Amino acid sequence: MKNIPKTYDQIDQWKSIMLLYNSALKEINVKIEILNNEFIQIYKYNPIEHVKSRLKTAESIVKKLKRHNIEATVDNVMEEINDIAGIRIICSFISDIYQLADLIAKQSDVTVLYVKDYIRNPKPNGYKSYHMVVTIPVYLSDGPVETKVEIQIRTVAMDFWATLEHKIYYKSQGDAPDYLQQELKACADVVDILDAKMYSLNEAILAWKQREQKKTEEPI
């Protein structure tokens, strides 16, 4: 827990690390906004539909540690929990996801700890998303602290499915009957088809525009 202020009690230490993760969220958000603005300016295209960010509550962090039989100390929070700070980036197309992930990874002060590609390797229930856990330095008065942020990147269609699946799963408390789980997987397959079809339509429109522009440029 390098450079975290050694305050008198644990409550103050918890406040310090939450400030740290909140600052890391802000820094990543700024990077994403700059990348999106650059795309708009240069390519007249914005790959990002919207961005959501959140911080886990202290109660949620403690529950997660207890589920894994880990003592709820400040040091363990920093070492064992990777998703205290989380950002979800919603893109238009799957191609945007990989391009954006690559651009984030190339940032000089961003270190990618690991990647979980649930797009190429979906979960058994059909869940698809691209997950990155990165660190970014947060500069405190005593120096920089490398702070973890989980980044999830998915399409609008993937996010729609994941949001509703979470609500349904939460209502069943993880004990939904097999036929409902099969229906959810079937819906995920439909989402996959929709993503592919919308990408194909987008490519067809771009190709048509290029042909039309070429016609106007040709001499009469």
XYZ file of N, CA and C in Angstrom:
660
model
N 0.842 -1.196 0.000
C 0.000 0.000 0.000
C 0.874 1.242 0.000
N 1.771 1.271 -0.958
C 2.767 2.330 -1.048
C 2.122 3.700 -1.202
N 2.633 4.647 -0.409
C 2.229 6.052 -0.491
C 0.816 6.350 -0.003
N 0.097 5.366 0.514
C -1.189 5.659 1.144
C -0.910 6.251 2.519
N -1.506 7.385 2.845
C -1.238 8.002 4.151
C -1.554 7.061 5.317
N -0.639 6.954 6.255
C -0.838 6.110 7.429
C -1.582 6.916 8.492
N -2.881 6.920 8.382
C -3.700 7.709 9.296
C -3.917 6.957 10.598
N -4.544 7.628 11.545
C -4.657 7.075 12.884
C -5.627 5.907 12.981
N -6.643 5.862 12.182
C -7.592 4.755 12.298
C -7.958 4.220 10.920
N -8.593 3.055 10.938
C -8.894 2.357 9.689
C -9.936 3.099 8.860
N -10.849 3.800 9.530
C -11.872 4.556 8.801
C -11.217 5.589 7.900
N -10.219 6.305 8.434
C -9.520 7.295 7.626
C -8.761 6.638 6.477
N -8.210 5.444 6.723
C -7.512 4.734 5.658
C -8.483 4.319 4.552
N -9.672 3.877 4.943
C -10.685 3.521 3.944
C -11.058 4.741 3.114
N -11.217 5.865 3.768
C -11.540 7.100 3.042
C -10.423 7.457 2.068
N -9.186 7.219 2.471
C -8.042 7.532 1.618
C -8.016 6.669 0.367
N -8.279 5.365 0.520
C -8.232 4.507 -0.666
C -9.433 4.754 -1.580
N -10.594 5.112 -1.011
C -11.734 5.422 -1.859
C -11.473 6.694 -2.661
N -10.792 7.652 -2.041
C -10.375 8.857 -2.766
C -9.430 8.482 -3.900
N -8.552 7.543 -3.629
C -7.584 7.076 -4.620
C -8.297 6.471 -5.828
N -9.223 5.550 -5.587
C -9.931 4.889 -6.687
C -10.837 5.855 -7.440
N -11.435 6.780 -6.715
C -12.265 7.786 -7.368
C -11.415 8.658 -8.305
N -10.221 8.983 -7.870
C -9.305 9.772 -8.701
C -8.873 8.992 -9.939
N -8.631 7.691 -9.764
C -8.253 6.849 -10.903
C -9.378 6.794 -11.933
N -10.626 6.709 -11.465
C -11.776 6.719 -12.366
C -11.803 8.000 -13.194
N -11.582 9.118 -12.520
C -11.600 10.408 -13.216
C -10.519 10.470 -14.295
N -9.332 9.953 -13.977
C -8.234 10.003 -14.935
C -8.523 9.137 -16.161
N -9.061 7.939 -15.940
C -9.396 7.065 -17.064
C -10.526 7.679 -17.892
N -11.509 8.267 -17.216
C -12.616 8.917 -17.930
C -12.117 10.020 -18.853
N -11.166 10.803 -18.368
C -10.604 11.880 -19.188
C -9.902 11.309 -20.419
N -9.138 10.242 -20.237
C -8.436 9.611 -21.362
C -9.435 9.130 -22.423
N -10.510 8.507 -21.968
C -11.519 7.984 -22.887
C -12.214 9.125 -23.630
N -12.511 10.198 -22.920
C -13.153 11.357 -23.544
C -12.254 11.972 -24.614
N -10.959 12.066 -24.325
C -10.015 12.638 -25.293
C -9.944 11.755 -26.545
N -9.865 10.439 -26.358
C -9.814 9.527 -27.500
C -11.066 9.666 -28.366
N -12.214 9.747 -27.724
C -13.464 9.877 -28.469
C -13.517 11.197 -29.236
N -13.097 12.278 -28.581
C -13.093 13.588 -29.234
C -12.134 13.632 -30.426
N -11.013 12.907 -30.277
C -10.048 12.847 -31.380
C -10.666 12.149 -32.592
N -11.381 11.048 -32.346
C -12.043 10.339 -33.432
C -13.067 11.234 -34.129
N -13.816 11.983 -33.348
C -14.836 12.866 -33.919
C -14.182 13.928 -34.803
N -13.071 14.487 -34.317
C -12.413 15.560 -35.057
C -11.736 15.059 -36.328
N -11.034 13.932 -36.228
C -10.243 13.456 -37.367
C -11.081 12.630 -38.343
N -11.892 11.696 -37.799
C -12.606 10.761 -38.655
C -14.095 11.060 -38.789
N -14.557 12.094 -38.087
C -15.988 12.447 -38.087
C -16.848 11.253 -37.655
N -16.333 10.546 -36.663
C -17.012 9.323 -36.187
C -16.720 9.132 -34.714
N -17.762 8.870 -33.919
C -17.528 8.612 -32.496
C -17.789 7.134 -32.185
N -16.750 6.405 -31.808
C -16.913 4.974 -31.530
C -17.642 4.694 -30.216
N -17.711 5.694 -29.330
C -18.286 5.484 -27.994
C -19.697 6.061 -27.928
N -20.644 5.222 -27.565
C -22.025 5.679 -27.384
C -22.186 6.384 -26.037
N -21.719 5.739 -24.971
C -21.706 6.368 -23.657
C -20.805 5.594 -22.707
N -20.508 6.221 -21.587
C -19.601 5.647 -20.586
C -20.273 5.683 -19.223
N -20.159 4.577 -18.497
C -20.670 4.504 -17.126
C -19.498 4.198 -16.196
N -19.487 4.801 -15.034
C -18.439 4.488 -14.061
C -19.056 4.332 -12.684
N -18.393 3.528 -11.846
C -18.906 3.330 -10.490
C -17.793 2.899 -9.553
N -17.989 3.197 -8.274
C -17.111 2.733 -7.203
C -17.868 1.734 -6.345
N -17.232 0.616 -6.038
C -17.848 -0.316 -5.095
C -17.977 0.343 -3.737
N -19.049 0.032 -3.023
C -19.206 0.532 -1.663
C -18.336 -0.276 -0.717
N -18.061 0.285 0.448
C -17.265 -0.431 1.456
C -17.939 -1.748 1.833
N -19.274 -1.725 1.932
C -20.010 -2.933 2.295
C -19.825 -4.018 1.235
N -19.889 -3.627 -0.037
C -19.730 -4.583 -1.127
C -18.312 -5.153 -1.156
N -17.328 -4.312 -0.867
C -15.927 -4.760 -0.853
C -15.712 -5.787 0.255
N -16.222 -5.503 1.429
C -16.056 -6.406 2.573
C -16.740 -7.745 2.299
N -17.936 -7.703 1.708
C -18.666 -8.936 1.393
C -17.869 -9.802 0.418
N -17.252 -9.154 -0.563
C -16.481 -9.903 -1.555
C -15.258 -10.553 -0.912
N -14.589 -9.840 -0.021
C -13.445 -10.417 0.683
C -13.874 -11.611 1.536
N -14.994 -11.461 2.235
C -15.473 -12.552 3.095
C -15.842 -13.782 2.287
N -16.419 -13.571 1.077
C -16.775 -14.714 0.223
C -15.546 -15.532 -0.141
N -14.396 -14.864 -0.188
C -13.151 -15.549 -0.541
C -12.289 -15.840 0.705
N -12.909 -15.714 1.875
C -12.228 -15.986 3.143
C -10.946 -15.169 3.307
N -11.038 -13.901 2.950
C -9.898 -12.979 3.070
C -10.244 -11.924 4.114
N -9.302 -11.663 4.994
C -9.525 -10.674 6.046
C -9.718 -9.282 5.437
N -10.675 -8.547 5.966
C -11.023 -7.227 5.426
C -10.077 -6.153 5.959
N -8.857 -6.149 5.452
C -7.903 -5.106 5.810
C -7.682 -4.193 4.600
N -7.167 -3.021 4.847
C -6.912 -2.077 3.775
C -5.902 -2.645 2.775
N -4.866 -3.305 3.282
C -3.862 -3.916 2.404
C -4.491 -4.976 1.496
N -5.364 -5.811 2.061
C -6.015 -6.849 1.265
C -6.950 -6.256 0.221
N -7.602 -5.162 0.564
C -8.463 -4.481 -0.404
C -7.654 -4.082 -1.624
N -6.496 -3.474 -1.390
C -5.658 -2.995 -2.490
C -5.090 -4.144 -3.321
N -4.751 -5.234 -2.663
C -4.083 -6.341 -3.344
C -5.066 -7.299 -4.019
N -6.183 -7.590 -3.352
C -7.047 -8.693 -3.775
C -8.238 -8.276 -4.637
N -8.706 -7.053 -4.528
C -9.903 -6.624 -5.249
C -9.497 -5.801 -6.475
N -9.950 -6.248 -7.642
C -9.557 -5.584 -8.887
C -10.623 -4.669 -9.466
N -11.843 -4.739 -8.940
C -12.937 -3.995 -9.569
C -13.583 -2.973 -8.633
N -12.801 -2.417 -7.709
C -13.335 -1.351 -6.851
C -13.731 -0.162 -7.722
N -12.832 0.212 -8.622
C -13.134 1.250 -9.600
C -13.467 0.563 -10.921
N -14.641 0.845 -11.446
C -15.059 0.190 -12.679
C -15.609 1.169 -13.687
N -15.224 0.973 -14.953
C -15.737 1.800 -16.044
C -16.287 0.872 -17.124
N -17.470 1.210 -17.616
C -18.071 0.443 -18.705
C -18.212 1.369 -19.906
N -17.616 0.963 -21.026
C -17.659 1.752 -22.253
C -18.573 1.037 -23.242
N -19.595 1.745 -23.707
C -20.548 1.165 -24.643
C -20.226 1.685 -26.036
N -19.931 0.759 -26.958
C -19.548 1.107 -28.322
C -20.649 0.733 -29.311
N -20.494 1.227 -30.529
C -21.480 0.923 -31.566
C -21.278 -0.480 -32.133
N -20.028 -0.807 -32.450
C -19.747 -2.062 -33.144
C -18.590 -2.802 -32.475
N -18.526 -4.112 -32.721
C -17.484 -4.938 -32.110
C -16.095 -4.452 -32.527
N -15.947 -4.013 -33.768
C -14.648 -3.527 -34.224
C -14.179 -2.329 -33.404
N -15.131 -1.502 -32.949
C -14.784 -0.354 -32.103
C -14.172 -0.811 -30.781
N -14.670 -1.930 -30.268
C -14.220 -2.435 -28.964
C -12.722 -2.717 -28.994
N -12.280 -3.473 -29.991
C -10.880 -3.873 -30.041
C -9.971 -2.687 -30.365
N -10.448 -1.790 -31.193
C -9.656 -0.607 -31.508
C -9.469 0.267 -30.272
N -10.556 0.449 -29.520
C -10.495 1.278 -28.319
C -9.630 0.625 -27.242
N -9.776 -0.689 -27.069
C -8.956 -1.402 -26.087
C -7.471 -1.263 -26.408
N -7.140 -1.341 -27.689
C -5.749 -1.202 -28.113
C -5.220 0.200 -27.829
N -6.035 1.216 -28.084
C -5.623 2.603 -27.839
C -5.420 2.877 -26.350
N -6.293 2.305 -25.516
C -6.143 2.473 -24.065
C -4.850 1.809 -23.593
N -4.600 0.598 -24.088
C -3.417 -0.151 -23.666
C -2.116 0.544 -24.075
N -2.169 1.347 -25.142
C -0.970 2.027 -25.629
C -0.663 3.320 -24.883
N -1.560 3.756 -23.997
C -1.298 4.961 -23.211
C -0.054 4.727 -22.346
N 0.865 5.679 -22.347
C 2.172 5.470 -21.713
C 2.085 5.239 -20.205
N 1.069 5.783 -19.560
C 0.965 5.635 -18.101
C -0.062 4.589 -17.686
N -0.558 3.824 -18.655
C -1.513 2.750 -18.359
C -0.801 1.412 -18.479
N -0.926 0.581 -17.449
C -0.352 -0.767 -17.465
C -1.479 -1.785 -17.446
N -1.523 -2.639 -18.446
C -2.550 -3.689 -18.500
C -2.091 -4.875 -17.666
N -2.856 -5.207 -16.628
C -2.518 -6.352 -15.783
C -2.994 -7.654 -16.421
N -4.225 -7.662 -16.888
C -4.716 -8.832 -17.624
C -5.980 -8.467 -18.395
N -6.304 -9.327 -19.357
C -7.482 -9.152 -20.211
C -8.315 -10.420 -20.177
N -9.636 -10.261 -20.152
C -10.558 -11.382 -20.313
C -11.480 -11.045 -21.482
N -11.298 -11.767 -22.577
C -12.072 -11.504 -23.785
C -13.275 -12.446 -23.839
N -14.414 -11.950 -23.317
C -15.643 -12.752 -23.336
C -16.423 -12.555 -24.635
N -15.812 -11.860 -25.610
C -16.446 -11.740 -26.923
C -16.028 -12.932 -27.777
N -14.723 -13.158 -27.842
C -14.235 -14.335 -28.579
C -14.487 -15.626 -27.794
N -14.558 -15.498 -26.462
C -14.797 -16.673 -25.596
C -15.927 -16.354 -24.623
N -17.183 -16.389 -25.107
C -18.325 -16.023 -24.247
C -18.467 -16.967 -23.058
N -19.089 -16.451 -21.993
C -19.415 -17.301 -20.854
C -20.504 -18.300 -21.274
N -20.648 -19.403 -20.547
C -21.652 -20.418 -20.917
C -23.076 -19.867 -21.034
N -23.402 -18.820 -20.260
C -24.760 -18.260 -20.322
C -24.963 -17.317 -21.500
N -23.886 -17.068 -22.269
C -23.993 -16.203 -23.429
C -23.434 -14.810 -23.226
N -22.968 -14.506 -22.023
C -22.441 -13.169 -21.721
C -21.243 -12.849 -22.589
N -21.274 -11.629 -23.165
C -20.155 -11.162 -23.991
C -19.740 -9.763 -23.547
N -18.456 -9.569 -23.421
C -17.894 -8.263 -23.080
C -16.377 -8.403 -23.104
N -15.691 -7.283 -23.226
C -14.225 -7.281 -23.205
C -13.792 -6.618 -21.911
N -13.054 -7.361 -21.068
C -12.647 -6.861 -19.765
C -11.138 -6.624 -19.730
N -10.749 -5.481 -19.198
C -9.343 -5.178 -18.950
C -9.209 -4.720 -17.507
N -8.181 -5.198 -16.827
C -7.809 -4.619 -15.539
C -6.476 -3.922 -15.750
N -6.478 -2.624 -15.490
C -5.283 -1.808 -15.716
C -4.909 -1.077 -14.434
N -3.709 -0.559 -14.408
C -3.338 0.373 -13.345
C -2.975 1.707 -13.975
N -3.232 2.764 -13.216
C -2.887 4.113 -13.637
C -2.354 4.849 -12.416
N -1.301 5.643 -12.554
C -0.768 6.334 -11.376
C -1.665 7.498 -10.945
N -1.946 7.522 -9.661
C -2.647 8.666 -9.061
C -1.619 9.403 -8.214
N -1.426 10.672 -8.491
C -0.355 11.431 -7.844
C -0.851 12.100 -6.573
N -0.381 11.576 -5.439
C -0.680 12.153 -4.133
C 0.493 13.035 -3.697
N 0.349 13.664 -2.556
C 1.405 14.560 -2.071
C 2.705 13.806 -1.803
N 2.599 12.499 -1.467
C 3.796 11.697 -1.195
C 4.334 10.982 -2.432
N 3.652 11.160 -3.576
C 4.119 10.506 -4.792
C 3.020 9.694 -5.455
N 3.334 9.060 -6.603
C 2.316 8.321 -7.358
C 1.962 6.983 -6.715
N 0.691 6.606 -6.838
C 0.212 5.304 -6.381
C -0.453 4.614 -7.565
N 0.087 3.481 -7.999
C -0.513 2.719 -9.084
C -1.841 2.130 -8.601
N -2.913 2.484 -9.271
C -4.257 2.146 -8.807
C -5.015 1.361 -9.874
N -5.667 0.289 -9.461
C -6.358 -0.588 -10.407
C -7.719 -0.022 -10.828
N -8.018 -0.225 -12.101
C -9.336 0.095 -12.641
C -9.751 -1.045 -13.561
N -10.975 -1.515 -13.393
C -11.509 -2.520 -14.320
C -12.272 -1.789 -15.422
N -11.947 -2.112 -16.669
C -12.620 -1.510 -17.817
C -13.380 -2.605 -18.563
N -14.676 -2.396 -18.744
C -15.498 -3.302 -19.537
C -15.919 -2.566 -20.798
N -15.722 -3.204 -21.953
C -16.095 -2.585 -23.231
C -17.037 -3.550 -23.953
N -18.190 -3.037 -24.360
C -19.178 -3.888 -25.032
C -20.022 -3.057 -25.987
N -20.758 -3.718 -26.849
C -21.656 -3.009 -27.751
C -22.959 -2.670 -27.034
N -23.771 -1.833 -27.691
C -25.082 -1.474 -27.137
C -25.924 -2.735 -26.944
N -25.896 -3.618 -27.930
C -26.694 -4.844 -27.863
C -26.222 -5.752 -26.729
N -24.904 -5.891 -26.568
C -24.361 -6.701 -25.469
C -24.761 -6.126 -24.114
N -24.717 -4.801 -24.012
C -25.058 -4.153 -22.746
C -26.529 -4.330 -22.422
N -27.388 -4.247 -23.440
C -28.829 -4.464 -23.246
C -29.086 -5.857 -22.675
N -28.456 -6.864 -23.291
C -28.647 -8.243 -22.823
C -28.105 -8.410 -21.401
N -26.887 -7.923 -21.148
C -26.246 -8.117 -19.846
C -27.036 -7.442 -18.728
N -27.585 -6.259 -19.008
C -28.354 -5.530 -17.994
C -29.616 -6.302 -17.613
N -30.342 -6.784 -18.625
C -31.572 -7.522 -18.340
C -31.271 -8.893 -17.741
N -30.213 -9.528 -18.213
C -29.840 -10.835 -17.644
C -29.525 -10.701 -16.167
N -28.834 -9.616 -15.789
C -28.491 -9.400 -14.389
C -29.749 -9.238 -13.545
N -30.729 -8.479 -14.050
C -31.977 -8.277 -13.307
C -32.735 -9.588 -13.131
N -32.804 -10.371 -14.202
C -33.506 -11.655 -14.134
C -32.789 -12.612 -13.192
N -31.469 -12.671 -13.306
C -30.670 -13.565 -12.464
C -30.771 -13.160 -11.002
N -30.780 -11.848 -10.753
C -30.872 -11.352 -9.377
C -32.210 -11.751 -8.759
N -33.286 -11.669 -9.540
C -34.611 -12.028 -9.021
C -34.687 -13.508 -8.674
N -33.972 -14.336 -9.457
C -33.992 -15.775 -9.197
C -32.956 -16.185 -8.166
N -32.120 -15.207 -7.727
C -31.055 -15.461 -6.752
C -30.118 -16.566 -7.223
N -29.878 -16.576 -8.535
C -28.926 -17.529 -9.104
C -29.437 -18.950 -9.196
N -30.756 -19.138 -9.000
C -31.307 -20.484 -8.996
C -32.415 -20.625 -10.034
N -32.254 -19.988 -11.178
C -33.259 -20.056 -12.235
C -33.299 -21.453 -12.834
N -34.487 -21.940 -13.224
C -34.583 -23.278 -13.834
C -33.833 -23.336 -15.157
N -33.491 -24.550 -15.568
C -32.667 -24.747 -16.760
C -33.291 -24.130 -18.003
N -34.626 -24.248 -18.141
C -35.248 -23.765 -19.377
C -35.130 -22.249 -19.503
N -35.140 -21.528 -18.363
C -34.966 -20.077 -18.406
C -33.532 -19.709 -18.785
N -32.577 -20.470 -18.258
C -31.182 -20.236 -18.623
C -30.958 -20.493 -20.113
N -31.642 -21.497 -20.647
C -31.541 -21.783 -22.078
C -32.134 -20.654 -22.904
N -33.254 -20.072 -22.410
C -33.870 -18.943 -23.110
C -32.949 -17.727 -23.107
N -32.288 -17.493 -21.993
C -31.341 -16.375 -21.914
C -30.185 -16.573 -22.888
N -29.700 -17.802 -22.983
C -28.617 -18.104 -23.926
C -29.098 -17.892 -25.365
N -30.359 -18.287 -25.640
C -30.910 -18.085 -26.984
C -31.003 -16.594 -27.310
N -31.373 -15.787 -26.316
C -31.429 -14.330 -26.511
C -30.037 -13.770 -26.795
N -29.022 -14.318 -26.120
C -27.639 -13.879 -26.356
C -27.226 -14.201 -27.785
N -27.679 -15.330 -28.315
C -27.373 -15.682 -29.702
C -28.027 -14.702 -30.677
N -29.244 -14.270 -30.347
C -29.933 -13.278 -31.183
C -29.171 -11.950 -31.167
N -28.688 -11.560 -29.987
C -27.895 -10.330 -29.859
C -26.643 -10.426 -30.730
N -26.021 -11.594 -30.747
C -24.818 -11.805 -31.560
C -25.129 -11.606 -33.042
N -26.261 -12.140 -33.484
C -26.683 -11.979 -34.876
C -26.959 -10.507 -35.179
N -27.612 -9.819 -34.233
C -27.925 -8.395 -34.412
C -26.651 -7.568 -34.561
N -25.656 -7.818 -33.700
C -24.391 -7.092 -33.787
C -23.742 -7.293 -35.155
N -23.728 -8.525 -35.620
C -23.103 -8.829 -36.913
C -23.861 -8.159 -38.052
N -25.195 -8.179 -37.983
C -26.011 -7.588 -39.043
C -25.851 -6.076 -39.077
N -25.856 -5.423 -37.926
C -25.718 -3.971 -37.884
C -24.344 -3.538 -38.384
N -23.311 -4.321 -38.055
C -21.964 -4.021 -38.555
C -21.929 -4.150 -40.078
N -22.568 -5.199 -40.604
C -22.615 -5.419 -42.042
C -23.337 -4.271 -42.748
N -24.440 -3.816 -42.168
C -25.188 -2.688 -42.738
C -24.353 -1.412 -42.721
N -23.637 -1.202 -41.633
C -22.794 -0.009 -41.526
C -21.704 -0.015 -42.598
N -21.077 -1.177 -42.800
C -20.038 -1.286 -43.826
C -20.621 -1.058 -45.226
N -21.838 -1.569 -45.460
C -22.481 -1.402 -46.755
C -22.792 0.075 -47.027
N -23.249 0.795 -45.988
C -23.555 2.218 -46.143
C -22.285 3.016 -46.420
N -21.214 2.702 -45.708
C -19.939 3.397 -45.933
C -19.429 3.169 -47.359
N -19.557 1.920 -47.833
C -19.109 1.606 -49.192
C -19.949 2.356 -50.219
N -21.256 2.438 -49.972
C -22.146 3.166 -50.890
C -21.789 4.650 -50.933
N -21.510 5.240 -49.772
C -21.143 6.660 -49.720
C -19.844 6.923 -50.481
N -18.895 5.996 -50.349
C -17.626 6.153 -51.061
C -17.840 6.108 -52.576
N -18.724 5.197 -53.026
C -19.013 5.106 -54.464
C -19.675 6.385 -54.969
N -20.640 6.899 -54.161
C -21.332 8.124 -54.560
C -20.378 9.306 -54.602
N -19.470 9.376 -53.637
C -18.500 10.481 -53.619
C -17.567 10.398 -54.811
N -17.185 9.177 -55.159
C -16.281 8.983 -56.295
C -16.940 9.437 -57.589
N -18.254 9.186 -57.699
C -18.992 9.593 -58.890
C -18.969 11.102 -59.056
N -19.145 11.830 -57.962
C -19.183 13.291 -58.013
C -17.816 13.886 -58.336
N -16.752 13.130 -58.046
C -15.400 13.607 -58.303
C -14.921 13.305 -59.713
N -15.612 12.390 -60.397
C -15.198 12.015 -61.749
C -15.531 13.132 -62.733
N -14.623 13.439 -63.675
C -14.886 14.489 -64.679
C -16.016 14.104 -65.628
N -16.795 15.067 -65.999
C -17.913 14.814 -66.918
C -17.387 14.707 -68.350
